[in-house]
Coordinates of C-alpha atoms and ligand atoms in Angstrom, one line a residue:
Chain A
M223 CA 70.1 18.2 -9.8
A224 CA 70.7 19.9 -6.2
R225 CA 73.3 22.2 -5.0
E226 CA 74.6 22.9 -1.4
I227 CA 73.9 26.4 -0.5
E228 CA 75.4 26.1 3.0
P229 CA 76.7 23.2 4.8
G230 CA 73.7 20.4 4.9
F231 CA 71.1 23.1 3.5
Y232 CA 70.0 21.6 -0.1
W233 CA 68.6 23.0 -3.3
I234 CA 67.1 20.7 -5.2
Y235 CA 66.0 21.7 -8.6
E236 CA 63.6 20.7 -11.7
G237 CA 63.8 23.1 -14.9
G238 CA 60.4 21.3 -16.0
P239 CA 59.8 22.2 -19.8
D240 CA 61.7 24.9 -21.8
R241 CA 59.7 27.8 -21.9
S242 CA 61.5 29.4 -24.8
E243 CA 58.7 28.9 -27.1
M244 CA 56.2 30.6 -24.5
F245 CA 58.5 33.6 -25.3
A246 CA 58.7 33.5 -28.6
A247 CA 55.1 32.7 -29.5
E248 CA 53.8 36.1 -27.3
G249 CA 56.3 37.8 -29.6
S250 CA 58.9 38.8 -26.7
S251 CA 62.2 37.1 -27.1
P252 CA 64.1 38.0 -23.9
A253 CA 67.1 39.9 -24.1
W254 CA 68.6 38.3 -21.1
A255 CA 68.0 34.5 -23.0
N256 CA 70.6 32.9 -25.2
P257 CA 68.6 32.2 -28.3
D258 CA 70.4 28.8 -28.5
E259 CA 69.6 27.9 -25.0
A260 CA 65.6 26.5 -23.3
V261 CA 64.3 29.0 -20.9
Y262 CA 63.0 27.5 -17.8
I263 CA 60.8 28.5 -14.9
P264 CA 62.1 25.5 -12.3
Q265 CA 60.3 24.0 -9.4
C266 CA 63.1 24.0 -6.3
A267 CA 62.6 22.0 -3.3
Y268 CA 65.0 22.7 -0.1
L269 CA 66.3 20.3 2.0
L270 CA 67.3 21.3 5.5
C271 CA 69.4 18.5 7.3
G272 CA 70.0 19.9 10.9
E273 CA 72.4 18.2 13.5
E274 CA 69.1 16.4 14.9
E275 CA 66.6 16.5 12.5
S276 CA 65.7 16.7 8.8
L277 CA 63.1 18.9 7.1
L278 CA 62.3 19.1 3.2
L279 CA 60.0 22.3 1.7
D280 CA 58.0 21.0 -1.0
T281 CA 58.0 18.1 -3.4
L282 CA 58.7 19.0 -7.0
S283 CA 56.1 18.4 -9.7
P284 CA 54.6 15.1 -10.8
A285 CA 56.8 15.2 -13.6
G286 CA 59.7 15.3 -11.2
S287 CA 58.7 12.4 -8.7
D288 CA 61.7 10.0 -9.4
H289 CA 64.2 13.1 -9.4
I290 CA 63.0 14.5 -5.9
L291 CA 63.3 10.6 -4.7
D292 CA 66.7 9.9 -5.9
E293 CA 68.3 13.4 -4.4
L294 CA 66.7 12.5 -1.0
E295 CA 68.1 9.1 -0.8
A296 CA 71.7 10.7 -2.0
L297 CA 71.6 13.6 0.2
L298 CA 70.1 11.9 3.4
D299 CA 72.6 9.0 3.1
G300 CA 70.5 6.5 4.8
D301 CA 69.0 9.1 7.3
G302 CA 65.6 9.3 7.6
L303 CA 63.4 12.3 6.7
D304 CA 62.0 13.9 10.1
Y305 CA 59.7 16.5 8.3
L306 CA 57.9 17.0 5.0
V307 CA 56.7 20.7 5.0
V308 CA 53.9 21.5 2.3
S309 CA 53.7 25.0 1.4
H310 CA 50.6 25.1 -0.3
P311 CA 48.5 22.0 -1.9
D312 CA 49.4 23.4 -5.6
V313 CA 50.3 20.4 -7.7
P314 CA 53.9 21.9 -9.2
H315 CA 54.6 22.1 -5.2
A316 CA 52.6 19.0 -3.2
G317 CA 52.2 16.8 -6.3
N318 CA 54.9 14.4 -4.5
T319 CA 53.6 14.4 -1.4
L320 CA 52.2 10.7 -1.2
A321 CA 55.4 9.4 -2.6
I322 CA 57.5 10.7 -0.5
L323 CA 55.8 9.6 2.5
D324 CA 55.5 5.9 1.4
A325 CA 59.4 6.1 1.2
Y326 CA 60.1 7.7 4.3
P327 CA 56.8 6.8 6.5
D328 CA 58.4 8.1 9.6
A329 CA 58.2 11.7 8.3
T330 CA 55.9 14.4 9.8
L331 CA 53.8 16.1 7.3
V332 CA 53.5 19.8 7.8
A333 CA 51.3 21.9 6.8
P334 CA 49.8 25.6 6.8
R335 CA 47.1 26.5 9.1
Y336 CA 45.8 29.0 7.2
G337 CA 42.7 28.4 4.8
D338 CA 39.8 26.1 5.7
D339 CA 39.9 23.4 2.9
H340 CA 42.6 21.0 4.7
E341 CA 40.4 17.8 4.1
L342 CA 39.8 18.2 0.1
Y343 CA 43.6 18.6 0.4
R344 CA 44.1 15.7 2.2
L345 CA 45.8 17.9 4.7
D346 CA 43.6 17.0 7.4
D347 CA 46.0 14.6 9.4
A348 CA 49.1 17.3 8.8
L349 CA 50.7 19.1 11.7
R350 CA 49.8 22.4 11.0
V351 CA 51.5 25.8 11.5
G352 CA 52.0 29.5 10.9
E353 CA 53.0 32.6 12.3
G354 CA 54.7 31.9 15.4
D355 CA 55.8 28.2 15.5
E356 CA 59.2 27.1 14.6
I357 CA 61.1 23.5 14.2
D358 CA 64.7 23.2 15.5
L359 CA 66.8 21.0 13.3
G360 CA 69.7 21.4 15.7
G361 CA 71.6 24.0 14.0
Y362 CA 69.3 25.2 11.6
V363 CA 66.2 26.5 12.8
V364 CA 62.8 27.2 11.1
A365 CA 60.3 29.4 11.4
F366 CA 56.9 29.5 9.9
H367 CA 54.6 32.2 8.2
E368 CA 51.2 33.2 7.1
A369 CA 52.1 33.8 3.3
T370 CA 51.6 37.4 1.8
F371 CA 51.4 37.0 -2.2
L372 CA 50.0 33.5 -2.5
D373 CA 47.5 31.7 -4.6
A374 CA 45.9 28.9 -2.6
P375 CA 44.4 30.4 0.6
V376 CA 45.9 27.2 2.5
S377 CA 49.5 28.6 2.2
L378 CA 52.8 29.3 4.3
W379 CA 56.3 31.1 4.2
M380 CA 58.8 29.7 6.1
S381 CA 62.2 31.6 7.0
E382 CA 65.5 29.6 8.4
R383 CA 67.0 31.6 11.3
T384 CA 70.7 31.1 11.3
T385 CA 71.5 31.8 7.6
D386 CA 69.0 34.3 7.8
T387 CA 67.1 33.0 4.6
L388 CA 63.2 33.7 3.4
F389 CA 61.9 30.9 1.4
P390 CA 58.9 33.0 -0.3
I391 CA 57.2 30.3 -2.4
D392 CA 55.3 31.7 -5.4
W393 CA 56.7 35.0 -4.9
L394 CA 60.3 36.0 -6.4
G395 CA 60.6 33.8 -8.7
F396 CA 61.8 34.4 -12.8
P397 CA 63.0 32.6 -15.8
H398 CA 66.7 31.8 -16.3
G399 CA 68.6 29.9 -19.5
E400 CA 69.7 26.9 -19.3
S401 CA 73.2 27.4 -18.5
E402 CA 72.0 29.4 -15.6
A403 CA 70.4 26.7 -13.6
L404 CA 71.4 26.1 -10.2
Q405 CA 73.4 29.4 -10.1
F406 CA 73.4 32.1 -7.4
V407 CA 72.1 35.4 -8.8
D408 CA 75.1 36.6 -8.0
E409 CA 76.9 33.9 -10.4
L410 CA 74.8 35.2 -13.4
D411 CA 76.8 37.3 -16.3
A412 CA 74.5 39.5 -16.7
P413 CA 72.3 41.0 -14.1
L414 CA 68.9 40.1 -13.1
G415 CA 66.8 42.7 -14.6
D416 CA 63.5 43.6 -13.6
D417 CA 62.3 42.2 -17.0
R418 CA 62.2 38.6 -15.7
L419 CA 60.6 39.4 -12.6
V420 CA 57.7 41.2 -14.6
Q421 CA 57.5 38.0 -16.6
F422 CA 56.9 35.7 -13.9
H423 CA 54.8 37.8 -11.2
G424 CA 52.8 39.1 -14.4
R425 CA 51.8 35.4 -15.3
V426 CA 51.8 33.6 -11.9
L427 CA 50.4 36.4 -9.7
F428 CA 48.4 38.0 -12.8
W429 CA 45.7 39.4 -10.0
H430 CA 48.7 42.0 -9.5
Q431 CA 46.7 43.8 -12.4
Y432 CA 43.7 44.6 -10.3
V433 CA 44.8 45.7 -7.1
D434 CA 46.0 49.0 -5.6
V435 CA 49.5 49.2 -6.3
S436 CA 50.3 52.0 -3.3
K437 CA 48.9 49.4 -0.6
V438 CA 51.1 46.1 -2.3
K439 CA 54.1 48.5 -1.9
R440 CA 53.8 49.5 1.5
E441 CA 53.0 45.2 2.1
I442 CA 56.6 45.2 0.4
D443 CA 58.5 47.6 2.6
R444 CA 56.5 45.8 5.6
L445 CA 57.9 42.2 4.4
I446 CA 61.2 43.7 4.3
A447 CA 61.4 45.6 7.6
T448 CA 60.1 41.9 9.3
H449 CA 62.3 39.7 7.5
E450 CA 65.3 41.6 7.0
P451 CA 66.7 38.1 5.2
E452 CA 70.1 37.9 3.8
Q453 CA 69.3 35.2 1.4
L454 CA 66.3 34.5 -0.8
A455 CA 65.1 31.1 -2.0
P456 CA 62.4 31.0 -4.2
A457 CA 60.4 28.1 -5.3
H458 CA 60.2 29.1 -9.1
G459 CA 63.7 30.9 -9.3
L460 CA 67.7 31.2 -8.3
V461 CA 68.5 31.8 -4.9
V462 CA 69.8 35.0 -4.2
R463 CA 72.9 34.9 -1.3
R464 CA 73.7 38.6 -1.3
E465 CA 71.4 41.9 -1.4
A466 CA 68.1 40.3 -0.7
T467 CA 66.1 43.3 0.3
E468 CA 67.2 45.1 -2.7
Q469 CA 65.8 42.4 -4.5
M470 CA 62.6 42.6 -2.6
T471 CA 62.5 46.3 -3.0
R472 CA 63.0 46.0 -6.9
M473 CA 59.5 44.3 -6.8
K474 CA 57.9 47.6 -5.9
G475 CA 58.8 48.8 -9.6
V476 CA 58.0 45.3 -10.9
V477 CA 54.3 45.5 -9.9
E478 CA 53.9 49.2 -11.2
E479 CA 54.9 47.8 -14.5
I480 CA 52.5 44.8 -14.1
E481 CA 49.7 47.3 -13.7
R482 CA 50.8 49.3 -16.7
R483 CA 50.3 46.0 -18.8
D484 CA 47.8 44.2 -20.1
R485 CA 48.2 40.4 -18.7
I486 CA 51.4 38.9 -19.7
G487 CA 50.2 35.6 -20.4
T488 CA 50.0 32.7 -18.4
L489 CA 52.1 29.5 -16.7
G490 CA 51.6 26.4 -15.2
Chain B
M21 CA 18.3 14.4 -4.3
P22 CA 17.8 14.8 -8.1
A23 CA 20.8 13.4 -10.4
T24 CA 21.3 17.1 -11.9
I25 CA 19.5 20.3 -11.5
P26 CA 18.8 21.3 -15.0
L27 CA 20.1 25.0 -15.8
T28 CA 19.6 25.8 -19.5
G29 CA 20.7 24.9 -23.0
G30 CA 21.8 21.1 -21.7
V31 CA 23.7 22.2 -18.9
R32 CA 23.1 20.5 -15.8
W33 CA 24.3 21.3 -12.3
I34 CA 25.7 18.5 -10.2
N35 CA 25.9 19.8 -6.7
E36 CA 28.2 18.4 -3.6
C37 CA 28.8 20.3 -0.8
F38 CA 31.4 20.5 1.6
A39 CA 30.6 21.1 5.2
H40 CA 32.3 23.6 7.0
E41 CA 31.8 24.2 10.9
D42 CA 28.9 26.6 10.2
A43 CA 28.3 26.7 6.7
H44 CA 28.4 24.3 3.3
E45 CA 30.2 25.1 0.2
H46 CA 29.5 23.8 -3.1
V47 CA 32.3 21.7 -4.8
S48 CA 30.1 21.0 -8.2
V49 CA 30.9 19.8 -11.6
Y50 CA 28.7 20.8 -14.6
L51 CA 27.3 18.3 -17.1
I52 CA 26.1 19.8 -20.8
E53 CA 24.1 17.5 -22.9
T54 CA 24.7 18.3 -26.4
E55 CA 22.9 16.8 -29.6
T56 CA 25.7 13.9 -29.7
A57 CA 27.6 13.7 -26.5
A58 CA 28.1 14.8 -22.7
I59 CA 30.8 17.3 -21.9
L60 CA 31.4 17.4 -18.5
I61 CA 32.9 20.9 -16.7
D62 CA 35.7 20.1 -14.3
S63 CA 35.5 17.0 -12.1
G64 CA 35.0 17.6 -8.2
S65 CA 37.0 16.4 -5.3
F66 CA 38.2 13.0 -4.6
Y67 CA 36.0 13.7 -1.2
H68 CA 32.7 13.2 -3.3
R69 CA 34.3 10.7 -5.8
E70 CA 31.4 8.0 -5.8
A71 CA 28.8 10.5 -5.3
I72 CA 30.0 12.5 -8.7
A73 CA 30.4 9.0 -10.7
E74 CA 26.8 8.0 -9.6
R75 CA 25.4 11.1 -10.8
I76 CA 27.0 11.3 -14.1
D77 CA 26.3 7.7 -14.8
Q78 CA 22.8 8.4 -13.6
A79 CA 22.6 11.5 -16.3
T80 CA 24.1 10.0 -18.9
G81 CA 22.0 6.6 -19.0
G82 CA 25.1 4.8 -18.2
D83 CA 27.1 6.1 -21.2
G84 CA 29.5 8.5 -19.1
P85 CA 30.8 12.2 -20.7
E86 CA 32.9 12.0 -23.7
A87 CA 34.8 14.9 -23.0
I88 CA 36.2 17.2 -19.6
V89 CA 36.9 20.5 -20.0
L90 CA 38.8 21.3 -16.9
S91 CA 39.3 25.3 -15.6
H92 CA 42.3 24.3 -13.6
S93 CA 44.3 21.6 -12.0
D94 CA 43.1 22.3 -8.4
Y95 CA 42.9 19.4 -6.7
P96 CA 39.0 20.1 -5.6
H97 CA 38.2 20.7 -9.4
A98 CA 40.9 17.8 -10.9
G99 CA 40.3 15.2 -7.8
N100 CA 38.2 12.7 -10.3
I101 CA 39.4 12.7 -14.0
S102 CA 41.3 9.6 -13.6
T103 CA 38.3 8.2 -11.9
I104 CA 36.0 8.9 -14.7
R105 CA 38.9 8.0 -17.4
D106 CA 38.8 4.6 -16.0
R107 CA 35.3 4.3 -15.7
W108 CA 34.3 5.1 -19.1
D109 CA 36.3 4.6 -22.0
D110 CA 38.1 7.4 -24.4
V111 CA 37.0 10.4 -22.3
E112 CA 38.7 13.4 -24.0
L113 CA 40.7 16.0 -21.7
V114 CA 40.7 19.6 -22.5
A115 CA 42.6 22.1 -19.9
S116 CA 44.3 25.3 -20.3
S117 CA 47.2 24.3 -18.5
G118 CA 50.7 25.7 -20.1
S119 CA 52.8 22.8 -19.0
P120 CA 50.3 19.8 -18.3
E121 CA 53.0 17.8 -17.0
L122 CA 53.8 19.5 -13.9
Q123 CA 50.3 19.3 -13.5
G124 CA 50.0 15.8 -13.5
L125 CA 47.8 16.1 -16.7
S126 CA 50.4 14.9 -19.2
D127 CA 47.7 13.8 -22.0
A128 CA 45.5 16.8 -21.6
Q129 CA 44.9 18.8 -25.2
R130 CA 45.4 22.3 -24.5
C131 CA 43.5 25.3 -25.1
T132 CA 44.6 28.6 -24.8
I133 CA 43.3 31.7 -22.6
G134 CA 42.0 34.1 -25.0
D135 CA 41.0 31.5 -27.6
S136 CA 38.3 29.6 -28.6
R137 CA 37.8 25.7 -29.8
T138 CA 34.9 23.2 -30.5
V139 CA 35.3 20.3 -28.2
L140 CA 33.3 17.5 -30.1
D141 CA 30.1 19.4 -31.3
R142 CA 30.2 22.8 -28.8
R143 CA 31.8 25.7 -29.1
F144 CA 33.9 27.2 -26.0
S145 CA 35.7 30.4 -25.3
F146 CA 38.6 30.3 -22.8
V147 CA 38.2 33.8 -20.7
D148 CA 41.0 35.6 -18.8
P149 CA 39.4 35.2 -15.3
P150 CA 39.8 38.5 -13.1
L151 CA 38.5 36.7 -9.9
A152 CA 41.1 33.1 -9.7
D153 CA 43.8 32.1 -7.5
R154 CA 45.9 30.0 -9.6
S155 CA 47.8 31.2 -12.6
H156 CA 46.3 28.9 -15.8
T157 CA 42.9 29.3 -14.5
A158 CA 40.8 29.6 -17.3
W159 CA 36.6 30.6 -17.4
I160 CA 34.8 28.6 -20.2
Y161 CA 32.1 30.3 -22.2
D162 CA 29.8 27.9 -23.9
H163 CA 28.5 29.3 -27.1
G164 CA 25.7 26.5 -27.1
S165 CA 23.9 27.5 -24.0
G166 CA 25.4 31.3 -22.8
V167 CA 26.6 29.7 -19.5
L168 CA 30.0 31.1 -18.3
F169 CA 31.6 28.6 -15.9
T170 CA 33.6 30.9 -13.6
A171 CA 35.9 28.3 -11.4
D172 CA 36.6 29.8 -7.9
G173 CA 35.4 32.7 -9.1
F174 CA 31.2 34.0 -8.2
G175 CA 31.3 31.5 -5.6
S176 CA 29.3 32.0 -1.8
Y177 CA 28.6 29.4 0.9
H178 CA 25.1 28.6 1.7
E179 CA 23.4 27.1 4.6
P180 CA 22.3 23.7 4.9
A181 CA 18.9 24.0 3.7
D182 CA 20.4 25.8 0.1
C183 CA 22.0 23.4 -1.4
D184 CA 19.9 22.8 -4.3
R185 CA 19.0 26.3 -4.7
T186 CA 20.3 28.7 -7.9
S187 CA 20.0 32.5 -7.7
R188 CA 16.2 32.0 -8.9
Q189 CA 14.9 30.3 -5.6
F190 CA 16.2 32.9 -3.3
E191 CA 13.6 35.8 -2.6
D192 CA 16.6 38.8 -2.7
N193 CA 19.1 36.8 -4.7
V194 CA 22.1 35.3 -3.2
P195 CA 22.8 36.4 0.2
R196 CA 25.7 39.1 0.5
E197 CA 27.1 38.0 3.5
T198 CA 27.5 34.4 1.8
I199 CA 29.4 35.6 -0.9
Y200 CA 31.4 37.6 1.5
Q201 CA 32.4 34.7 3.8
Y202 CA 33.7 33.0 0.4
H203 CA 35.5 35.6 -0.9
A204 CA 37.5 36.5 2.6
N205 CA 38.5 33.0 3.1
N206 CA 39.1 31.9 -0.4
L207 CA 40.5 34.7 -2.6
A208 CA 43.4 36.1 -0.2
W209 CA 44.7 38.5 -2.7
L210 CA 41.3 40.6 -2.7
R211 CA 42.8 42.6 0.5
Y212 CA 45.0 44.4 -2.1
V213 CA 42.1 44.5 -4.6
D214 CA 41.1 48.1 -6.4
P215 CA 37.2 47.2 -7.0
E216 CA 37.4 49.5 -9.8
K217 CA 39.5 47.4 -11.7
L218 CA 37.7 44.5 -10.9
E219 CA 34.4 45.9 -12.0
A220 CA 35.8 47.1 -15.2
A221 CA 37.1 43.8 -16.0
L222 CA 34.0 41.8 -15.2
A223 CA 32.1 44.5 -17.3
S224 CA 34.1 43.7 -20.1
I225 CA 33.5 40.2 -20.0
F226 CA 29.8 40.9 -19.6
E227 CA 29.8 43.1 -23.1
T228 CA 31.7 40.5 -24.9
Y229 CA 29.5 37.4 -23.8
D230 CA 25.9 37.1 -23.9
I231 CA 25.5 35.1 -20.6
S232 CA 22.3 33.0 -19.5
Y233 CA 23.9 31.8 -16.2
V234 CA 27.2 32.3 -14.2
A235 CA 27.9 28.9 -13.1
P236 CA 30.4 28.6 -10.3
I237 CA 32.2 25.7 -8.9
H238 CA 32.0 26.8 -5.3
G239 CA 28.4 28.9 -5.4
H240 CA 24.8 28.5 -6.6
P241 CA 24.5 29.3 -10.3
I242 CA 23.7 32.8 -11.2
S243 CA 21.0 33.4 -13.8
G244 CA 21.1 36.0 -16.0
R245 CA 18.5 37.9 -14.3
E246 CA 20.4 38.3 -11.4
L247 CA 23.7 38.7 -12.5
P248 CA 24.0 42.4 -12.3
E249 CA 22.7 42.6 -8.5
F250 CA 25.0 39.3 -7.7
T251 CA 28.3 41.5 -9.3
N252 CA 27.2 44.5 -7.5
R253 CA 27.3 42.8 -4.1
L254 CA 30.4 41.0 -5.7
V255 CA 32.3 43.9 -6.2
D256 CA 31.1 45.8 -3.3
V257 CA 32.3 42.4 -0.9
A258 CA 36.0 42.7 -2.7
G259 CA 35.9 46.4 -1.9
C260 CA 35.2 45.5 2.0
I261 CA 37.7 42.7 2.6
A262 CA 40.3 45.2 0.8
S263 CA 39.4 48.2 3.5
E264 CA 39.1 45.9 6.1
Y265 CA 42.5 44.8 5.4
E266 CA 45.5 47.6 6.4
V267 CA 48.7 46.7 6.0
P268 CA 50.1 46.1 9.5
E269 CA 53.2 48.5 10.6
P270 CA 56.3 46.7 10.6
Ligands
ZN542 ZN1 38.3 25.8 -6.3
ZN543 ZN1 25.1 22.2 0.7

């Protein structure tokens, strides 16, 4: 499944397994979820087709291998892929790197310059990028950033300049119901509550339990002031087209809530 | 190099190294010899594929392991699962991942963090790790030996002369600087850590489990005798990493 966010800017979506039992098993039947529906925490990849060149950010999980190759074939419509950017070498993000490079042997593999274990992730031959590096696709221009809230040290974030979209990878994800798949957050029937953000970040960025919350909140303020995005395109949530900085601001309450609770659970 | 370095209670360390410019990083696996079987903890990196398979072969008299218990799906830990399962038949795979198909581990049996289960004839508890990067990481406590396998936690870099040393072979424990370098490079979130919260979480694990050794994948095994001082250094290092990082002015 895929959706065009802007002309030539595609959101490629893999729902993954139904998570409703995970919530049920932990005794929390989320208020936002329709009890008859599956619950997903998706993997998202993003394809940007500029006037000159095309770029794919992330690869979906090994379970989505056929899906990403089919989508690329349909969306590129016979054109090649110029850049494959791996945000970090985590299996659900990077699991189809070799399959995509096999299908598009002329694509340049782009990897974070951060961290020091590139060889252990077979990224030693990749073009390494970070803060200050840009790729002009013609029309779309992507810029790379040091990832702020992350798991693996070999990590990057990305933004796109003409649409002011921030791609915060593992940050700003959240679960959604089956009928909400590929909807923009402003299209949801029920407004997106903090509880969904708490569920995601309490599991995935579980280390928030052990932090100085005031420092994390200062970091969130810095991110907002630095990027001032119009749109957010997370790897594990739905795309935010409106009030992006408000969404980021809400994360300050979310990290306070995670600190108040015991570990919510795991994921992945 | 010996095939394995014995620790305690049938646990053997199979230490491999990845050389950074100025220091080595262990990318190890551990083998547990029980009365009836051999169980492998993690599978190592593709980078050391032949060496690890050879050393397992030697240590098990050619029989190989009957099971692999995986701390998490990160490539340097999960890189040789299919090699090992191709070479030896019927190797059971146990992993804490809640969605093994997303992690490329489709037929893994699931263990739940916070629970215990018996693998072959050995009882393991899966511990919620305060020092990890991936969400689904479990620390693995082996009740038979008292060894706590800590995945990416409790690591350190080392000098090329120190590859085979456990904490016992250092005059003054594992050097603080090598603990610092490893954690500064690998656990990025420590820049936000509140060291008291980390210390409390570690203390609670040490109260719950009687630990003979802490066995990291990326560092020297730490015996119970050196563990309190190592932990002091670790908490101190975490505090330093946090205090060295100021949130920049936008
Ligand atoms: Zn590791
Ligand atoms: Zn070494």
